Every structure is written in C-alpha cells, then in structure tokens.
PDB file of C-alpha atoms in Angstrom:
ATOM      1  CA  UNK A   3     138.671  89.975  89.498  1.00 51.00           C
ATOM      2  CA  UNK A   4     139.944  92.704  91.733  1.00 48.00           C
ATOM      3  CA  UNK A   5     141.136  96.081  90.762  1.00 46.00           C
ATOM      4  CA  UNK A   6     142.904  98.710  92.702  1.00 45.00           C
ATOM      5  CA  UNK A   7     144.478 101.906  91.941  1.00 43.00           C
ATOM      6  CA  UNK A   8     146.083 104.735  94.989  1.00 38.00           C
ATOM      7  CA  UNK A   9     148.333 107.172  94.593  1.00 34.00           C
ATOM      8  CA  UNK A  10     150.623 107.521  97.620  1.00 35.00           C
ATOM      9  CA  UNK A  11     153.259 109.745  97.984  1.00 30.00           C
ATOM     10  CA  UNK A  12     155.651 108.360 100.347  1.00 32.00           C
ATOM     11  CA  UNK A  13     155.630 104.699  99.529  1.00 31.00           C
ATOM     12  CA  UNK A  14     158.027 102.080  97.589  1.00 29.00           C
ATOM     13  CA  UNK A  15     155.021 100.451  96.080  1.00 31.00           C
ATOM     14  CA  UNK A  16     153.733 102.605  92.569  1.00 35.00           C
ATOM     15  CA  UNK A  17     150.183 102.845  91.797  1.00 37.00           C
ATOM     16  CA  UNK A  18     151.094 100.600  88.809  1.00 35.00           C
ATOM     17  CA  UNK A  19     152.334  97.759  90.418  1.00 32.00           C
ATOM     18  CA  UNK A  20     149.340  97.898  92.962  1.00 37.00           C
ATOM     19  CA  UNK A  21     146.879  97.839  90.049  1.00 38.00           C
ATOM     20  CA  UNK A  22     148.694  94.920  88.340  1.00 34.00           C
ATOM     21  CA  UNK A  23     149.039  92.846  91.766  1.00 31.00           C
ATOM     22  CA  UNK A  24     145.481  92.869  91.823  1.00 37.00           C
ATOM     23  CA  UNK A  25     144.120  91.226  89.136  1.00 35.00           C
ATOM     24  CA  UNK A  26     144.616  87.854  91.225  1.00 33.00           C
ATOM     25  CA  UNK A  27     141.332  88.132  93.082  1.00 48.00           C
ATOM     26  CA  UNK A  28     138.811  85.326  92.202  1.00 59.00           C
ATOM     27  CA  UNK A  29     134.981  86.667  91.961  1.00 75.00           C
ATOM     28  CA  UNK A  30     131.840  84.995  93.239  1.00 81.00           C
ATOM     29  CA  UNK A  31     129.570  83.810  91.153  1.00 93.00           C
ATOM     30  CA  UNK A  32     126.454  85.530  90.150  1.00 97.00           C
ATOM     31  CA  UNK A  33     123.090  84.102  88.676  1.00 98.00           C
ATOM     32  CA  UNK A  34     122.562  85.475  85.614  1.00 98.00           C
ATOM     33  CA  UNK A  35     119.174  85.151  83.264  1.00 98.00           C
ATOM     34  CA  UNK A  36     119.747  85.091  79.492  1.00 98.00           C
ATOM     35  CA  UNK A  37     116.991  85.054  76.873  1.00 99.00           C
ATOM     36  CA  UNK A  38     117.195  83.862  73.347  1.00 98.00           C
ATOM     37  CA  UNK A  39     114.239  85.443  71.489  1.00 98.00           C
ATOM     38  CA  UNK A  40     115.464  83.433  68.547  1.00 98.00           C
ATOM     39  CA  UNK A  41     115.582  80.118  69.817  1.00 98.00           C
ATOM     40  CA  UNK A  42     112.231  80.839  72.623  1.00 98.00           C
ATOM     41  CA  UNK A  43     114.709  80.377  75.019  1.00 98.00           C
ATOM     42  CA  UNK A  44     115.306  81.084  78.604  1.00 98.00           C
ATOM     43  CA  UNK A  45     118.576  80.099  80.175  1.00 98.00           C
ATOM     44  CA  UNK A  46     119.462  80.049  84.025  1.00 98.00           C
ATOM     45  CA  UNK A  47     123.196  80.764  84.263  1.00 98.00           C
ATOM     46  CA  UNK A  48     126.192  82.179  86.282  1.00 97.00           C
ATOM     47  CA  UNK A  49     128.765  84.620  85.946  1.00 97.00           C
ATOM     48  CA  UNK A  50     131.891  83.202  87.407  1.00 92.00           C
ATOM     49  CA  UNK A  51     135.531  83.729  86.213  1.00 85.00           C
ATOM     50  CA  UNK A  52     136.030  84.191  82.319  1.00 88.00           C
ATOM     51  CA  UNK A  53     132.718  84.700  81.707  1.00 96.00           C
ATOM     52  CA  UNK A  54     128.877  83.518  81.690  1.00 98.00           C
ATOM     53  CA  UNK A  55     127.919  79.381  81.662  1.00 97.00           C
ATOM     54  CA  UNK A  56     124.851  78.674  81.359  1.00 98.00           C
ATOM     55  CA  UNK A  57     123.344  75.756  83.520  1.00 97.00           C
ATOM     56  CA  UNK A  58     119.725  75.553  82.625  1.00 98.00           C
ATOM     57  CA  UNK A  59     117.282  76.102  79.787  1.00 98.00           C
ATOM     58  CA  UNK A  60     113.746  76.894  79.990  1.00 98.00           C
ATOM     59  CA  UNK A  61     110.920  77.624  77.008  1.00 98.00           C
ATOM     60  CA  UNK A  62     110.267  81.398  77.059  1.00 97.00           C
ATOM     61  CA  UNK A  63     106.867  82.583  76.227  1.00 98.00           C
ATOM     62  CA  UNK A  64     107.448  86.289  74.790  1.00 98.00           C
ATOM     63  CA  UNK A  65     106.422  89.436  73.427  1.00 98.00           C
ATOM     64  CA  UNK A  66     103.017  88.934  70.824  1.00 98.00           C
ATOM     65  CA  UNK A  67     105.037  91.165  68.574  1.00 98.00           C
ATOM     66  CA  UNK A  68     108.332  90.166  67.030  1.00 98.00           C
ATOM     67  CA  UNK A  69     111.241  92.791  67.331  1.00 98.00           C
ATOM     68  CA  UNK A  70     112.965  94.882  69.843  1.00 98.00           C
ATOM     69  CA  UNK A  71     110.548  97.236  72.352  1.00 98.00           C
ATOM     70  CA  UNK A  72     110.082 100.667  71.382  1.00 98.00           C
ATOM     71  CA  UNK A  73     107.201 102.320  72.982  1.00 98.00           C
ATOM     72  CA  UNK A  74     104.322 101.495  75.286  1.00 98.00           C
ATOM     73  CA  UNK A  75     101.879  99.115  74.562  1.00 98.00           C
ATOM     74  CA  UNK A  76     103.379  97.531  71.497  1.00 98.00           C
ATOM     75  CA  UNK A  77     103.447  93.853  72.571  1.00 98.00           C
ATOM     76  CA  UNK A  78     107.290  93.732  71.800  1.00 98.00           C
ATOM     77  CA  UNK A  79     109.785  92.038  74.281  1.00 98.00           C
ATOM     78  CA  UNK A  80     113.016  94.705  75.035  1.00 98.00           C
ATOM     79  CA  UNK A  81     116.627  93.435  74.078  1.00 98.00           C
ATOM     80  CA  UNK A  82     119.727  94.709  75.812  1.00 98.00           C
ATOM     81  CA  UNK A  83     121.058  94.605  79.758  1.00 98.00           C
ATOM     82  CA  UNK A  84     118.391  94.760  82.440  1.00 98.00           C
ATOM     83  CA  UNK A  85     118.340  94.290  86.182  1.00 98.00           C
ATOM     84  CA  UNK A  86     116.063  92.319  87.969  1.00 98.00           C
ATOM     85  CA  UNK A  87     114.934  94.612  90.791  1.00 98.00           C
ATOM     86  CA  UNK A  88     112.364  93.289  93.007  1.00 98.00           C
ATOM     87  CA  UNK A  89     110.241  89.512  93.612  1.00 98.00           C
ATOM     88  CA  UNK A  90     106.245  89.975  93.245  1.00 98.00           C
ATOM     89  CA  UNK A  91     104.834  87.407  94.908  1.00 98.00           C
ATOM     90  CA  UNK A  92     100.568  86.559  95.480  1.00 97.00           C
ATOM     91  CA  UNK A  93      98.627  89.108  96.663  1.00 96.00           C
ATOM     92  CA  UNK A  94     100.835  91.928  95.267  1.00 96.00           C
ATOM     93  CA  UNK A  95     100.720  90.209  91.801  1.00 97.00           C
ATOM     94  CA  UNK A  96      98.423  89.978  89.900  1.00 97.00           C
ATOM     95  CA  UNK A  97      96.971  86.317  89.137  1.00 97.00           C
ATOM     96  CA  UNK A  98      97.623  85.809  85.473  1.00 97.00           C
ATOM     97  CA  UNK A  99     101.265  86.338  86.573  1.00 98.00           C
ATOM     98  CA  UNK A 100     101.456  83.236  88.387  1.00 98.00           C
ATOM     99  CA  UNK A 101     103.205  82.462  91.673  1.00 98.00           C
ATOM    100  CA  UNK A 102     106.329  84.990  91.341  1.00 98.00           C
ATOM    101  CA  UNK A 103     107.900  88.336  88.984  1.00 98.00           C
ATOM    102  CA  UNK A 104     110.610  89.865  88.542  1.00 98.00           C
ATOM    103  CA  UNK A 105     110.491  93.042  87.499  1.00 98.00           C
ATOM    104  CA  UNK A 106     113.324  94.454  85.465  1.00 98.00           C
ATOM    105  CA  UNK A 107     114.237  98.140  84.199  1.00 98.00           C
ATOM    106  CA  UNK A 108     113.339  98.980  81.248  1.00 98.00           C
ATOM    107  CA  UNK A 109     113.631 101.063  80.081  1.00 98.00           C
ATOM    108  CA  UNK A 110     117.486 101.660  80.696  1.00 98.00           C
ATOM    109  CA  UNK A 111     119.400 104.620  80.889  1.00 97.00           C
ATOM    110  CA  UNK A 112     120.566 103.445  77.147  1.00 98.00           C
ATOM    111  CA  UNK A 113     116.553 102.488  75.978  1.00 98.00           C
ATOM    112  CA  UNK A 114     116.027 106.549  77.444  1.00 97.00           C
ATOM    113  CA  UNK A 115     118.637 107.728  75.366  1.00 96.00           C
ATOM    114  CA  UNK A 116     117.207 106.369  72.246  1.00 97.00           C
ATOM    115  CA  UNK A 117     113.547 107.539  73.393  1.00 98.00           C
ATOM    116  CA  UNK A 118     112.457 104.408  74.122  1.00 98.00           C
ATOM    117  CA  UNK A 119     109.246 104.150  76.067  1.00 98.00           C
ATOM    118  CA  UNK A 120     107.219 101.280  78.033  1.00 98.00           C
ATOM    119  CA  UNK A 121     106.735  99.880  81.307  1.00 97.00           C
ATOM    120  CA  UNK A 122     106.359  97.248  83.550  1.00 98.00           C
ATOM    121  CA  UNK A 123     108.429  94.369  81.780  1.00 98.00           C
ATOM    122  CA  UNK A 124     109.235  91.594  84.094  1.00 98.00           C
ATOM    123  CA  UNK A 125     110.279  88.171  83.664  1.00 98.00           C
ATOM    124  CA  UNK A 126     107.503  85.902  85.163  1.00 98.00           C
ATOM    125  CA  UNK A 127     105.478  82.720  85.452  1.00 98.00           C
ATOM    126  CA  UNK A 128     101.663  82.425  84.559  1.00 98.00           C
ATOM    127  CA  UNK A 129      98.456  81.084  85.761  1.00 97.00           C
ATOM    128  CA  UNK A 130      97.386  79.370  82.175  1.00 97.00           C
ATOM    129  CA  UNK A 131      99.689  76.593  81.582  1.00 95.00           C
ATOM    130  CA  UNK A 132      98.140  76.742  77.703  1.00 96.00           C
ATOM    131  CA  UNK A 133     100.469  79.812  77.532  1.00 97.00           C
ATOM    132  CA  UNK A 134     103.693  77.969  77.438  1.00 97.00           C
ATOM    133  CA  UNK A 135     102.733  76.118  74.769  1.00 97.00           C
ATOM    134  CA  UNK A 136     103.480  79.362  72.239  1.00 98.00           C
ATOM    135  CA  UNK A 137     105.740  80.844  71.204  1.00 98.00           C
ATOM    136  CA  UNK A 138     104.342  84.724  71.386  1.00 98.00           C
ATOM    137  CA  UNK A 139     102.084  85.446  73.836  1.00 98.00           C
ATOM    138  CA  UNK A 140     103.033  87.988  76.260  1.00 98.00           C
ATOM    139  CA  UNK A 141     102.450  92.122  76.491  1.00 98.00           C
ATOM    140  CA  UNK A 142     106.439  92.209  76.348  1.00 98.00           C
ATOM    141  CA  UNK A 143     107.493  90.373  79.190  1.00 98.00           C
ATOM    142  CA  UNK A 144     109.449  87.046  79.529  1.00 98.00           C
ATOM    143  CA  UNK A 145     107.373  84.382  80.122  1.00 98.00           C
ATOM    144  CA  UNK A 146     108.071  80.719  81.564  1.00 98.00           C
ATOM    145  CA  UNK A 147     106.852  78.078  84.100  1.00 97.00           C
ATOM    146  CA  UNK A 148     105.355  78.580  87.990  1.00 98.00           C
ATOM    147  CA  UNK A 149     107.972  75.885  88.617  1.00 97.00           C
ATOM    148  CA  UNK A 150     110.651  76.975  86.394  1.00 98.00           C
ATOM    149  CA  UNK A 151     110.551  80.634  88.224  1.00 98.00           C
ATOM    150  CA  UNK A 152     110.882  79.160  91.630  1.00 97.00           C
ATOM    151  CA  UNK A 153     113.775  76.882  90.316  1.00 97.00           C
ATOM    152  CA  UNK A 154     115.535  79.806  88.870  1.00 97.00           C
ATOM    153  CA  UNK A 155     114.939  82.514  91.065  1.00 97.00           C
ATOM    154  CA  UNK A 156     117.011  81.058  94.080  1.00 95.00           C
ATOM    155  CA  UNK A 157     120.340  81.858  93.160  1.00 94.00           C
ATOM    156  CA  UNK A 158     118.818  85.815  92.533  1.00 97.00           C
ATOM    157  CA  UNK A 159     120.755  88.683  93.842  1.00 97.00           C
ATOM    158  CA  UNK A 160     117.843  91.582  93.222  1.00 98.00           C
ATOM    159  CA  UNK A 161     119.346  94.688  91.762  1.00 97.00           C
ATOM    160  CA  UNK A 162     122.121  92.701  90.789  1.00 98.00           C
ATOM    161  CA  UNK A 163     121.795  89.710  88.578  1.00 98.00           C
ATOM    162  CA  UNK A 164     121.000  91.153  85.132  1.00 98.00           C
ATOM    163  CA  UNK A 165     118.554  89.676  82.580  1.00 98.00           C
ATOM    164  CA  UNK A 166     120.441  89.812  79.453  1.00 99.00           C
ATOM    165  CA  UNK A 167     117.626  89.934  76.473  1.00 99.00           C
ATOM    166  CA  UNK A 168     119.381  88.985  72.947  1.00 98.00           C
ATOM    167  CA  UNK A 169     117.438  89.292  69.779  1.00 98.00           C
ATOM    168  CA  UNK A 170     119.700  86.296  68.907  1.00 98.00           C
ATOM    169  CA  UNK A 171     122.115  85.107  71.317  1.00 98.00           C
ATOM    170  CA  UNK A 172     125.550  83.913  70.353  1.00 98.00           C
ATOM    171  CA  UNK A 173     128.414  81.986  72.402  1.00 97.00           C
ATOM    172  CA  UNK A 174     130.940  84.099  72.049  1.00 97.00           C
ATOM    173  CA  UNK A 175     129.050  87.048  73.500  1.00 98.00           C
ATOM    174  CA  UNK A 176     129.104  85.519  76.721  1.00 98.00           C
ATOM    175  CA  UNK A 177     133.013  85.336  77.034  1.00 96.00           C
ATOM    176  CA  UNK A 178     135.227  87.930  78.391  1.00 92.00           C
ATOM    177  CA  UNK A 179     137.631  87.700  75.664  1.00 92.00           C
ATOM    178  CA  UNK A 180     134.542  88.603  73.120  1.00 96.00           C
ATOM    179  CA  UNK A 181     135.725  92.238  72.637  1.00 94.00           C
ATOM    180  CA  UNK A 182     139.505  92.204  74.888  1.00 94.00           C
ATOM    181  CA  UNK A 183     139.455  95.807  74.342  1.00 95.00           C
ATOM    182  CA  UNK A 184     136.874  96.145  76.585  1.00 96.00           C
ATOM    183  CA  UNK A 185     138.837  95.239  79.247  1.00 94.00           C
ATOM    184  CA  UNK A 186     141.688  97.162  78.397  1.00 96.00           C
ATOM    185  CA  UNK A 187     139.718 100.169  78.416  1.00 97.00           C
ATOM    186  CA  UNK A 188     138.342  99.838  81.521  1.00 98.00           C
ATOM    187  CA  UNK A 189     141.601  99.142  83.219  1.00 97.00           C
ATOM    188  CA  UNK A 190     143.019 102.217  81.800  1.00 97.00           C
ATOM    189  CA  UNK A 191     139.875 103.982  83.098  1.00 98.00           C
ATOM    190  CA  UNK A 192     140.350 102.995  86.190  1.00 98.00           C
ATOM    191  CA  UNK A 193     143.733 103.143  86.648  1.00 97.00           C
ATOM    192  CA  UNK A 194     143.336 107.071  85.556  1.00 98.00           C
ATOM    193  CA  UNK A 195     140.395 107.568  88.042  1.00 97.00           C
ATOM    194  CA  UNK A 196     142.935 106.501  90.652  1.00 96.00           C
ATOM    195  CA  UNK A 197     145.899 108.495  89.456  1.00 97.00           C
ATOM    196  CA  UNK A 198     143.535 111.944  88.976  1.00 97.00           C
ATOM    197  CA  UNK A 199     145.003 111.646  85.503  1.00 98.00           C
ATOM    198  CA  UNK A 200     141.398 113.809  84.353  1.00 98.00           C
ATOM    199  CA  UNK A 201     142.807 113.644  80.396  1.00 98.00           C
ATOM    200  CA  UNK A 202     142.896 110.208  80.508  1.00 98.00           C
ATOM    201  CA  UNK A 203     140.115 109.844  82.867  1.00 98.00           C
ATOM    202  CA  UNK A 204     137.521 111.811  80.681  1.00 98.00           C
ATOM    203  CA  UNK A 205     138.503 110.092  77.234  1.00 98.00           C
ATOM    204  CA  UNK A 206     136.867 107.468  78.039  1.00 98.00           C
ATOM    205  CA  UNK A 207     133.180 109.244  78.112  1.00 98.00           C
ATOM    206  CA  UNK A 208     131.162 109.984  75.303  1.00 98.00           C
ATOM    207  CA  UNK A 209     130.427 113.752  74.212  1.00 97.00           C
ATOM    208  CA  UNK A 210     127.038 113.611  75.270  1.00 97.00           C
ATOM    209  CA  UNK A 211     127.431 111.964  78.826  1.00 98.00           C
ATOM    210  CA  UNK A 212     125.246 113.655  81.430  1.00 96.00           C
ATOM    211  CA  UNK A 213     125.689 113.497  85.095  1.00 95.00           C
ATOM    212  CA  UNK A 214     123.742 115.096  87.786  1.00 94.00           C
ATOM    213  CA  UNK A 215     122.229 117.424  85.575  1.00 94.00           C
ATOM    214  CA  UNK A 216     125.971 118.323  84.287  1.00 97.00           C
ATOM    215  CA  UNK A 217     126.800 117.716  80.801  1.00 97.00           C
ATOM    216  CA  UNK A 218     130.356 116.681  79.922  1.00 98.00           C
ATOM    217  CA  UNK A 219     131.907 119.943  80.760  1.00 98.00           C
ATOM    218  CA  UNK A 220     129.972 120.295  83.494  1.00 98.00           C
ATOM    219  CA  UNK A 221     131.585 116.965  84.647  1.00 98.00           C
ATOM    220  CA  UNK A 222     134.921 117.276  83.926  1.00 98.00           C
ATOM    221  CA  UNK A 223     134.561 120.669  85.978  1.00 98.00           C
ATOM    222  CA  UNK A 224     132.936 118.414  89.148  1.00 98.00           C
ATOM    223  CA  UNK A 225     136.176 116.063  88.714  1.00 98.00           C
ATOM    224  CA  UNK A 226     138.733 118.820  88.425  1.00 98.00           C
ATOM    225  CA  UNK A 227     137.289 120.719  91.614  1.00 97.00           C
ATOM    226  CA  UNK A 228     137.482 117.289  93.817  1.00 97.00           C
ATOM    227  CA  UNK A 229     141.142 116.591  92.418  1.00 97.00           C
ATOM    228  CA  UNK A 230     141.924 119.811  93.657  1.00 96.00           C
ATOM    229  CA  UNK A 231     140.129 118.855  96.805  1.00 96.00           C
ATOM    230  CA  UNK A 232     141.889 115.862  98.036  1.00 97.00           C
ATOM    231  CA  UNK A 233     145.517 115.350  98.035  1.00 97.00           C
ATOM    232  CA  UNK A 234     145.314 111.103  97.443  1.00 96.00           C
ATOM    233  CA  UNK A 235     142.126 108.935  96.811  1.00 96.00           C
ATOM    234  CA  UNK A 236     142.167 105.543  95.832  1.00 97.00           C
ATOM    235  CA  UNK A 237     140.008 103.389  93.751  1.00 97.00           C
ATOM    236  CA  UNK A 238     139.237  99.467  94.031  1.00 96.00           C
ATOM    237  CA  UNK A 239     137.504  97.649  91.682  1.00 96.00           C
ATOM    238  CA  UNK A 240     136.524  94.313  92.847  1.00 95.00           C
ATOM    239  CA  UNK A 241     133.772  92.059  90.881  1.00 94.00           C
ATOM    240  CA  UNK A 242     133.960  93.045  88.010  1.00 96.00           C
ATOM    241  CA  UNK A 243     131.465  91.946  85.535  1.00 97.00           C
ATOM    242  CA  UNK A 244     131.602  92.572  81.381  1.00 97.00           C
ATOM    243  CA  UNK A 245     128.187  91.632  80.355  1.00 98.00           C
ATOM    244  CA  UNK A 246     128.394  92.039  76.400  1.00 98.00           C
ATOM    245  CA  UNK A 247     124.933  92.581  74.093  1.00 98.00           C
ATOM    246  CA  UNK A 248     125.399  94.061  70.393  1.00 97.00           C
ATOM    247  CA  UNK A 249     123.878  97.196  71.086  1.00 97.00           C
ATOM    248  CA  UNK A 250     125.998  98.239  74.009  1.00 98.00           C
ATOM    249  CA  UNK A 251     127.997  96.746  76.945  1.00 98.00           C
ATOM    250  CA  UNK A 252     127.380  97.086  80.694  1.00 98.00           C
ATOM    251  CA  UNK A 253     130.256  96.942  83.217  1.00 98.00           C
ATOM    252  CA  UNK A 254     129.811  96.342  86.986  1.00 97.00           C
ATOM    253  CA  UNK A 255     131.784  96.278  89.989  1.00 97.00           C
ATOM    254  CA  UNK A 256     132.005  96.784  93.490  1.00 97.00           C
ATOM    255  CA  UNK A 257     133.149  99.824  93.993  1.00 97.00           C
ATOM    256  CA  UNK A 258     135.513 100.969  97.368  1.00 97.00           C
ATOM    257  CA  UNK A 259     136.437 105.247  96.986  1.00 97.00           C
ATOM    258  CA  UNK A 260     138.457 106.880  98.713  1.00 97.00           C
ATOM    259  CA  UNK A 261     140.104 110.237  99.583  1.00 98.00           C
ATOM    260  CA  UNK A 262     142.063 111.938 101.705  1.00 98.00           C
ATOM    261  CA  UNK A 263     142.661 115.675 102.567  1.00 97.00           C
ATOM    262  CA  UNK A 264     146.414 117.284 102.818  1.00 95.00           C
ATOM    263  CA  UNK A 265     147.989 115.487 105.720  1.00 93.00           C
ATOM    264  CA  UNK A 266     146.306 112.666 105.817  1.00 94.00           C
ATOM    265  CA  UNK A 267     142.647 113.277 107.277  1.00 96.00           C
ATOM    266  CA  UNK A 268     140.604 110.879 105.580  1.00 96.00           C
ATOM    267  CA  UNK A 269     137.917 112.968 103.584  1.00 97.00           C
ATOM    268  CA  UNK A 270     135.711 110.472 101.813  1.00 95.00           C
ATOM    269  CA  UNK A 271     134.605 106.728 101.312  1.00 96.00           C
ATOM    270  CA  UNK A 272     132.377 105.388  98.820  1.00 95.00           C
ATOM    271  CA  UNK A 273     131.111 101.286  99.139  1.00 97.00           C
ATOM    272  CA  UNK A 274     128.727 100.247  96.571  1.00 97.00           C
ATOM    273  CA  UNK A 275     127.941  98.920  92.937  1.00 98.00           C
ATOM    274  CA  UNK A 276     128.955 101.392  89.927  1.00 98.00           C
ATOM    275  CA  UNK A 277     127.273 100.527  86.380  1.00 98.00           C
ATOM    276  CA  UNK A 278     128.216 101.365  83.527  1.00 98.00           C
ATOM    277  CA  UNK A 279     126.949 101.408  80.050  1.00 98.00           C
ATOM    278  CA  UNK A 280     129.302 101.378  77.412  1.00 98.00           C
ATOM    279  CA  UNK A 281     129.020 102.561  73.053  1.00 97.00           C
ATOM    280  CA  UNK A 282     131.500 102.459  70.679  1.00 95.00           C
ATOM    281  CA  UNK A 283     131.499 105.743  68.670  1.00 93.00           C
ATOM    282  CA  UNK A 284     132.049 106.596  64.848  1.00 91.00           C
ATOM    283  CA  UNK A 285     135.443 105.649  65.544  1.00 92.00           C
ATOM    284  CA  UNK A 286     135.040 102.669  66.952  1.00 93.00           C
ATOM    285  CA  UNK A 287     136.762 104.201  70.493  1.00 96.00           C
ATOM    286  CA  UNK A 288     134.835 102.777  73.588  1.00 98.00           C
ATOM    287  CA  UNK A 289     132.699 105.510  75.226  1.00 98.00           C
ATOM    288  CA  UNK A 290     130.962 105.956  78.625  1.00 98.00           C
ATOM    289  CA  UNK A 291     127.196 106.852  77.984  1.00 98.00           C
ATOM    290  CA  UNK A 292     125.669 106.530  81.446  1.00 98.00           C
ATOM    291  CA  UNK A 293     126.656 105.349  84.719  1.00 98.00           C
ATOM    292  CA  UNK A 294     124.635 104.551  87.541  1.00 97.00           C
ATOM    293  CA  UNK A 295     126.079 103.838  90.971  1.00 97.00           C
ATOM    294  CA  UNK A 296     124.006 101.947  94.109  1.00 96.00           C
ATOM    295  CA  UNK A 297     124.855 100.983  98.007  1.00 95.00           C
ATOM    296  CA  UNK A 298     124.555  97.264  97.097  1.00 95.00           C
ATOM    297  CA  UNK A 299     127.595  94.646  97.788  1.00 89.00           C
ATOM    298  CA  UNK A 300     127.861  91.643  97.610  1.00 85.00           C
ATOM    299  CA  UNK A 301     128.959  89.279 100.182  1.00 69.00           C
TER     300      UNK A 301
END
C-alpha cells in the first residue's frame, strides 16, 4: 500500500486525486512474530496485503509470572508492539540463551508513558531443552527452541519486523479491516501533512504528545514555522503496516519528505521508517501518542 500526498501549484493533477491513485501499490511482505501467552504460543508469520497470516507455530516458554510486565525483575512477559532490534549470537550471549536472541524494546515509548520499567526482554532459544517442556519459565522473555529460532529468524528484518505480544490473541486482530477507522484516520492524517492543512494535521495527536522536548504547543509551533518555510512539500507513504494489539495500535511506513523553497529550490528530503503509536481517547477519537522515525527502508 502506497500513499502520496503534494501540493503543486501549477499542475492539472490535485493533491486528492494523487493520494487516491496511490493506493494501488502492492507491499512486500514482512516476517512478523506473534505470541499467544494464552495458548503458550509462538507463531512465525508475515505481513503481506490485508493483513498478518501466520505460517508457523512454535511452544513458547514465558514469563514465571502470569500477567503483563510492569517493572524490573518481576518475572512477567510484556504485551503490546515491540521491535526486534538486534541477533545475539555465541560468545556475545550468554549460554543459557542458547544459539541466538533477539532483543526487543521494551519498554516502548507507550510501556514509558505508563511508567513501565524493565529490561533486557528478548525472544530467544535456550541451552536446557527441559525448559520447553513448561509452560512458565523465563525472567520475562519469550522462550522457544535452538532450532525453532534459526527456522524463524531467517525471514527477520531487524528494527523492523515487530514481535506482537498478546495477553490473548484473537483472529480478527490481525486483519486490516479490525478497526477500518484506523485507516481512515491515517489517510486523513496524511493527506493533511501533505496539504500543510496544520488543523487537520494536529487533530490527530493526543494532548499530551511530546516531541523533541516540545509539548503539543510546542509542536504545532515547529509545524507552523516549517509551513511557513517551504512553499510545497510532499509526503509518500509507502508500506504501510497497521499492526493492531488492545492496548494501542502501531502504524509504520516508509516514509519519502519533501520540500521545496519559493521557486522551486528543493529544501529538504526525508527517506526512512516513521512509527507511530496510536490511543483512542475518552471519546473514542484516534490519537497520536508517540512517534518515532528511523533511516531504515526496505528493499
């Protein structure tokens, strides 16, 4: 899925049709890692178009504690959207960790929110096969095979692929069409950014979004100052990923920025992955809470 939105001032083409005539492009897939704390399971799967299928399931070995991580050190196994970030591999990991990890982060800009606390949480293999046999045996991290991990990990994109953690993890949550408003917000989002419609643009963040060190004003100030700066920019959105959990959502897609200067001087040009974390407030309006943005692309 591909999004684009420009504002040009001497063309036949609108903005509007440009954004529509977009929505054509196919993504590639993605591995994706769920985990069913319910069900002990851990399932290798991909994110292609409409959604998540998952291709492979695995016994997970988790957290000693039942329930959702809330501080250091209390043997519980996180639930929500994480990243896996880096491969550990013999001699920078430790033995009872088996042949490969994969740490993730937690905690998330949403887990830091709520004053969450805790660290090192990976998903990982182990050097006691008598581990897999239970249920609950970990510190907090996901646990499964020395086989299993090398089986799964190959399809990996690190910083990318997201380990999805579900307390109890249901079908529908892995469609697209589980919340279609999603998707309509975003679009409109997007399709503001594009236009420098900054009303429309900032109604979709939540009171308390922080940025830089700015809070909301603070923000809306930054975006005024650079709409003022450049004459035209232009936003694509290609990738674009709606990765659902009940606590929050997290949006991601390849990001292409743009701007020019009065007469056409290019100004700026941003390539990379923008995150986003998403909470519906007391009015059940979708909100921005945190976004993150990286130089990673994929191919």
């Amino acid at each position: 899925m591909h999004f684009l939105v420009t504002i040009r001032f001497a063309t036949v083409i609108t903005p509007l049709l440009l954004f529509a005539s977009s929505l054509s492009h196919a993504r590639a897939p993605l591995a994706v890692v769920l985990v069913d704390k319910k069900a002990n399971a851990t399932h290798l799967a991909k994110y292609d178009d409409g959604g998540i299928t998952i291709e492979k399931t695995y016994h997970a070995t988790l957290g000693k504690v039942v329930g959702d991580k809330q501080i250091t050190d209390d043997k519980k196994t996180p639930e929500g959207v994480y990243f896996l970030l880096s491969k550990r591999t013999p001699p920078h990991l430790q033995k009872k960790f088996g042949v490969m990890g994969f740490p993730v982060d937690y905690p998330n800009p949403v887990d830091r929110r709520e004053g969450k606390t805790g660290f090192g949480i990976m998903l990982h293999a182990t050097d006691d096969p008598a581990r897999l046999t239970k249920n609950y045996d970990s510190d907090g991290c996901v646990v499964v095979d020395n086989h299993e991990i090398n089986e799964m990990s190959r399809g990996f994109t690190l910083g990318l692929s997201p380990m999805i953690i579900f307390d109890e993890m249901k079908p529908e949550y892995l469609k697209e069409t589980y919340k279609p408003e999603l998707k309509t917000f975003f679009e409109a989002w997007v399709k503001a950014w594009g236009e420098k419609d900054l009303d429309k643009y900032m109604s979709g963040y939540h009171p308390t979004f922080q940025f830089n060190g700015m809070d909301i004003k603070g923000y809306r100030a930054y975006k005024m100052s650079l709409n003022k700066k450049y004459e035209r920019i232009a936003v694509a959105a290609k990738n674009v990923r709606i990765y659902n959990h009940p606590k929050y959502t997290v949006i991601t897609f390849g990001q292409d920025y743009r701007s020019w200067f009065k007469g056409g001087r290019q100004a700026f040009q941003s390539l990379g992955t923008k995150v986003i974390y998403v909470k519906e407030d007391l009015q059940g309006h979708f909100r921005i809470v945190h976004e993150d943005f990286n130089h990673l692309q994929e191919n």
